[in-house]
Coordinates of C-alpha atoms in Angstrom, one line a residue:
Chain A
E219 CA -36.7 5.1 -48.6
T220 CA -34.7 8.3 -48.6
G221 CA -32.1 7.3 -51.2
V222 CA -29.1 8.0 -48.7
T223 CA -26.9 5.0 -48.5
Q224 CA -23.9 4.1 -46.2
S225 CA -21.5 1.7 -46.0
P226 CA -20.2 -0.7 -44.5
T227 CA -23.4 -1.8 -42.4
H228 CA -21.3 -2.7 -39.5
L229 CA -17.7 -2.8 -38.4
I230 CA -15.8 -4.0 -35.6
K231 CA -12.4 -2.4 -34.8
T232 CA -10.0 -2.2 -31.8
R233 CA -8.8 0.7 -29.9
G234 CA -5.9 2.7 -31.7
Q235 CA -7.1 1.8 -35.0
Q236 CA -8.6 4.0 -37.9
V237 CA -11.6 3.9 -39.5
T238 CA -13.6 5.0 -42.4
L239 CA -17.4 5.2 -43.1
R240 CA -18.9 6.4 -46.4
C241 CA -22.0 8.1 -47.4
S242 CA -23.8 8.6 -50.7
S243 CA -26.4 11.6 -50.5
Q244 CA -29.5 11.4 -52.0
S245 CA -29.8 12.2 -55.9
G246 CA -30.0 16.4 -56.1
H247 CA -28.6 17.1 -52.6
N248 CA -25.6 19.0 -52.2
T249 CA -25.1 18.9 -48.5
V250 CA -24.2 15.9 -45.9
S251 CA -24.2 15.9 -42.3
W252 CA -22.7 13.4 -39.9
Y253 CA -24.0 12.3 -36.5
Q254 CA -22.8 9.8 -33.8
Q255 CA -25.7 8.3 -31.9
A256 CA -24.6 6.5 -28.7
L257 CA -26.8 3.6 -27.4
G258 CA -30.0 5.3 -25.6
Q259 CA -29.1 8.8 -26.7
G260 CA -30.2 11.0 -29.7
P261 CA -27.9 11.6 -32.3
Q262 CA -25.0 14.2 -31.8
F263 CA -24.3 16.4 -34.9
I264 CA -20.4 15.7 -35.7
F265 CA -19.9 18.1 -38.6
Q266 CA -21.4 19.2 -42.0
Y267 CA -20.1 19.9 -45.5
Y268 CA -21.1 21.6 -47.9
R269 CA -19.5 22.4 -51.8
E270 CA -16.8 20.0 -50.2
E271 CA -16.0 22.2 -47.3
E272 CA -16.6 21.8 -43.7
N273 CA -19.4 24.1 -43.1
G274 CA -19.8 23.6 -39.0
R275 CA -18.6 21.5 -36.6
G276 CA -20.0 19.8 -33.4
N277 CA -18.5 19.2 -29.9
F278 CA -16.0 16.4 -31.4
P279 CA -12.2 16.1 -31.3
P280 CA -10.1 16.8 -34.4
R281 CA -9.5 12.8 -34.6
F282 CA -13.0 12.9 -36.4
S283 CA -12.5 14.2 -40.0
G284 CA -14.6 14.3 -43.1
L285 CA -14.2 14.8 -46.8
Q286 CA -17.1 15.7 -49.4
F287 CA -16.2 14.8 -53.2
P288 CA -17.4 16.3 -56.0
N289 CA -20.6 13.9 -56.5
Y290 CA -21.4 15.1 -53.2
S291 CA -20.7 11.7 -51.4
S292 CA -18.9 11.9 -48.3
E293 CA -16.6 9.9 -45.8
L294 CA -16.3 10.1 -41.9
N295 CA -12.8 9.3 -40.8
V296 CA -12.2 8.5 -37.0
N297 CA -8.4 8.1 -36.0
A298 CA -6.9 6.5 -32.9
L299 CA -10.4 5.0 -31.9
E300 CA -11.5 4.7 -28.5
L301 CA -14.0 2.5 -26.7
D302 CA -16.5 5.4 -26.4
D303 CA -16.7 5.9 -30.1
S304 CA -18.8 3.0 -30.1
A305 CA -21.9 4.1 -31.6
L306 CA -24.5 4.3 -34.7
Y307 CA -22.8 6.7 -37.1
L308 CA -25.7 8.2 -39.4
C309 CA -25.1 10.3 -42.5
A310 CA -28.1 12.9 -43.5
S311 CA -28.2 14.4 -46.9
S312 CA -29.9 17.9 -47.6
L313 CA -30.4 20.6 -50.5
R314 CA -29.0 23.9 -49.4
S315 CA -31.5 26.2 -51.1
G316 CA -29.3 29.3 -50.2
G317 CA -32.2 30.8 -48.3
A318 CA -31.2 32.9 -45.2
G319 CA -32.3 31.9 -41.6
R320 CA -33.6 28.3 -42.5
A321 CA -32.0 25.1 -42.3
D322 CA -32.9 22.7 -44.9
T323 CA -34.8 19.2 -44.3
Q324 CA -32.4 16.2 -43.5
Y325 CA -32.8 12.8 -44.8
F326 CA -30.9 10.2 -43.0
G327 CA -29.1 6.8 -44.1
P328 CA -29.4 3.6 -42.3
G329 CA -26.2 4.1 -40.5
T330 CA -22.9 2.3 -39.6
R331 CA -22.8 0.5 -36.5
L332 CA -19.2 0.8 -35.3
T333 CA -18.0 -1.3 -32.4
V334 CA -14.5 -0.6 -30.7
L335 CA -12.9 -3.5 -28.5
Chain B
T56 CA -26.4 17.4 -22.5
Q57 CA -29.3 17.5 -24.7
L58 CA -30.5 20.8 -25.8
L59 CA -34.0 19.3 -26.1
E60 CA -35.8 17.5 -23.6
Q61 CA -38.4 15.0 -24.5
S62 CA -41.2 13.5 -22.2
P63 CA -42.0 10.6 -21.7
Q64 CA -38.8 8.9 -22.0
F65 CA -40.8 5.5 -22.4
L66 CA -44.6 4.8 -22.9
S67 CA -46.3 1.6 -23.1
I68 CA -50.0 1.5 -24.1
Q69 CA -52.7 -0.4 -25.6
E70 CA -53.6 -0.3 -29.3
G71 CA -56.5 2.1 -29.5
E72 CA -55.3 4.4 -26.9
N73 CA -54.1 8.3 -27.4
L74 CA -50.8 9.6 -26.6
T75 CA -49.0 12.7 -26.5
V76 CA -45.0 13.2 -26.7
Y77 CA -43.6 16.8 -25.7
C78 CA -40.2 18.2 -26.9
N79 CA -39.1 21.2 -24.9
S80 CA -36.0 23.7 -25.0
S81 CA -35.1 27.1 -23.9
S82 CA -33.6 27.8 -27.4
V83 CA -35.3 28.9 -30.1
F84 CA -34.8 27.1 -33.4
S85 CA -35.5 27.9 -37.1
S86 CA -37.5 24.5 -37.5
L87 CA -38.3 21.5 -35.8
Q88 CA -38.3 18.0 -37.3
W89 CA -39.7 14.7 -35.9
Y90 CA -38.5 11.5 -36.8
R91 CA -39.1 7.7 -36.1
Q92 CA -36.2 5.4 -35.7
E93 CA -36.6 1.6 -35.7
P94 CA -33.8 -0.6 -33.7
G95 CA -30.5 -0.4 -35.9
E96 CA -31.9 2.2 -38.6
G97 CA -31.6 5.6 -39.4
P98 CA -34.0 8.0 -38.2
V99 CA -37.0 8.4 -40.9
L100 CA -38.5 11.9 -41.4
L101 CA -42.2 12.3 -40.4
V102 CA -42.6 15.9 -40.6
T103 CA -41.1 19.5 -40.3
V104 CA -42.5 22.5 -38.7
V105 CA -41.5 25.8 -39.2
T106 CA -43.8 28.8 -38.3
G107 CA -44.7 29.6 -34.4
G108 CA -48.1 28.0 -33.9
E109 CA -48.1 25.6 -36.8
V110 CA -50.1 22.6 -36.8
K111 CA -49.8 19.8 -39.2
K112 CA -51.6 16.7 -39.3
L113 CA -50.4 13.2 -40.9
K114 CA -53.1 11.1 -40.9
R115 CA -53.8 9.9 -37.1
L116 CA -50.3 12.0 -36.0
T117 CA -50.9 15.7 -35.1
F118 CA -47.7 17.9 -34.5
Q119 CA -47.7 21.4 -33.2
F120 CA -44.6 24.1 -32.8
G121 CA -45.0 26.3 -30.0
D122 CA -45.6 30.1 -30.4
A123 CA -42.0 31.0 -29.7
R124 CA -40.8 28.0 -31.7
K125 CA -38.8 26.6 -28.5
D126 CA -41.0 23.4 -28.2
S127 CA -43.3 20.9 -30.0
S128 CA -45.7 18.1 -29.1
L129 CA -46.9 15.2 -31.1
H130 CA -50.4 13.7 -30.8
I131 CA -51.2 10.0 -31.8
T132 CA -55.0 9.3 -32.1
A133 CA -56.0 5.7 -31.7
A134 CA -52.2 4.3 -31.6
Q135 CA -51.7 1.0 -33.4
P136 CA -48.9 -1.6 -32.8
G137 CA -47.4 -0.4 -36.1
D138 CA -46.8 3.4 -34.3
T139 CA -44.0 1.1 -32.3
G140 CA -40.8 2.9 -32.5
L141 CA -38.3 5.7 -31.2
Y142 CA -39.8 9.0 -31.6
L143 CA -37.2 11.8 -32.0
C144 CA -37.6 15.6 -32.1
A145 CA -34.8 17.6 -33.7
G146 CA -34.5 21.3 -33.5
A147 CA -32.6 23.2 -36.4
G148 CA -30.1 25.6 -35.4
R149 CA -29.7 29.5 -36.4
G150 CA -27.2 31.8 -37.2
S151 CA -23.6 30.5 -36.5
T152 CA -25.3 27.0 -36.2
L153 CA -27.4 26.9 -38.9
G154 CA -27.6 23.4 -40.6
R155 CA -27.2 21.4 -37.9
L156 CA -29.8 19.3 -35.6
Y157 CA -30.0 19.2 -32.2
F158 CA -31.9 15.9 -31.0
G159 CA -33.7 15.1 -27.7
R160 CA -33.2 11.8 -26.6
G161 CA -36.3 10.1 -27.8
T162 CA -39.5 8.9 -26.6
Q163 CA -39.5 4.8 -26.8
L164 CA -43.2 4.0 -27.8
T165 CA -44.5 0.6 -27.5
V166 CA -48.2 0.0 -28.8
W167 CA -49.3 -3.8 -27.7
P168 CA -52.2 -5.1 -29.6

C-alpha cells in the first residue's frame, strides 16, 4: 500500500450536480496531483497542488477545481457534472525535493469511481 | 490524444512465456515510470528510470529507458498468472510541465496457467 487514501470509493451523481472528492497524501509528501481515468484509457493529468497552490493544470475546464490544505490533503471539486465526467479519479502524492529538472515519483491512491447519470 | 503510445494493447500468453511491452513517444521526458493497475484500483509503481540507456531489473521484470529518453520497454521472463494486469508507462514532463505524468493507454496482460 502507498499510504495514499481517497474517499469516497464510489459515487453516483446526476448531470448538473456538483461533487467533492478527497485525498490524503502519503506521510511526508507535500505535493498532490489529480488524474482522470476514463474506461479503457490511461490516466489524464487534471492539476497538481504544491504548498496549497495550483502548480500546473492539464486540459480540463474551470469547472474542475481543487484545494490543498496545510496538512497536504486535497480536494477535487467538479461543478455542473456531465455524462463524460464518469471516470476513475486518481490522486497521487509525491515529495517535491526542490531539485531542478526532475519530476518526483508519484504514488497513487485507490481512486474514486464517479458515475454520472 | 495520448502522448505515449504503448504496444501491444492486449497480450494473452501462457504461463512460462516471455513478453515485451513497448512505450514510445516523440517527446523527451525527465524520467519514465512503469505502473501496474488492477481493475478498480489505482496504479502501483513498479519502477522509475531516469537516465538514458538505463536498465533496471526487478526479479523477472527488466525495464529499459531509451538513450534519447523518449521510449522504454518492459520485458517479463517466465510470466506467471500473478503478472496479469494493466501495465502503464508514464513519462514525466520537463520545464513548464514538470511534475505532471503523461500516460499511455496501457497494455492489458493476461497470463493463463
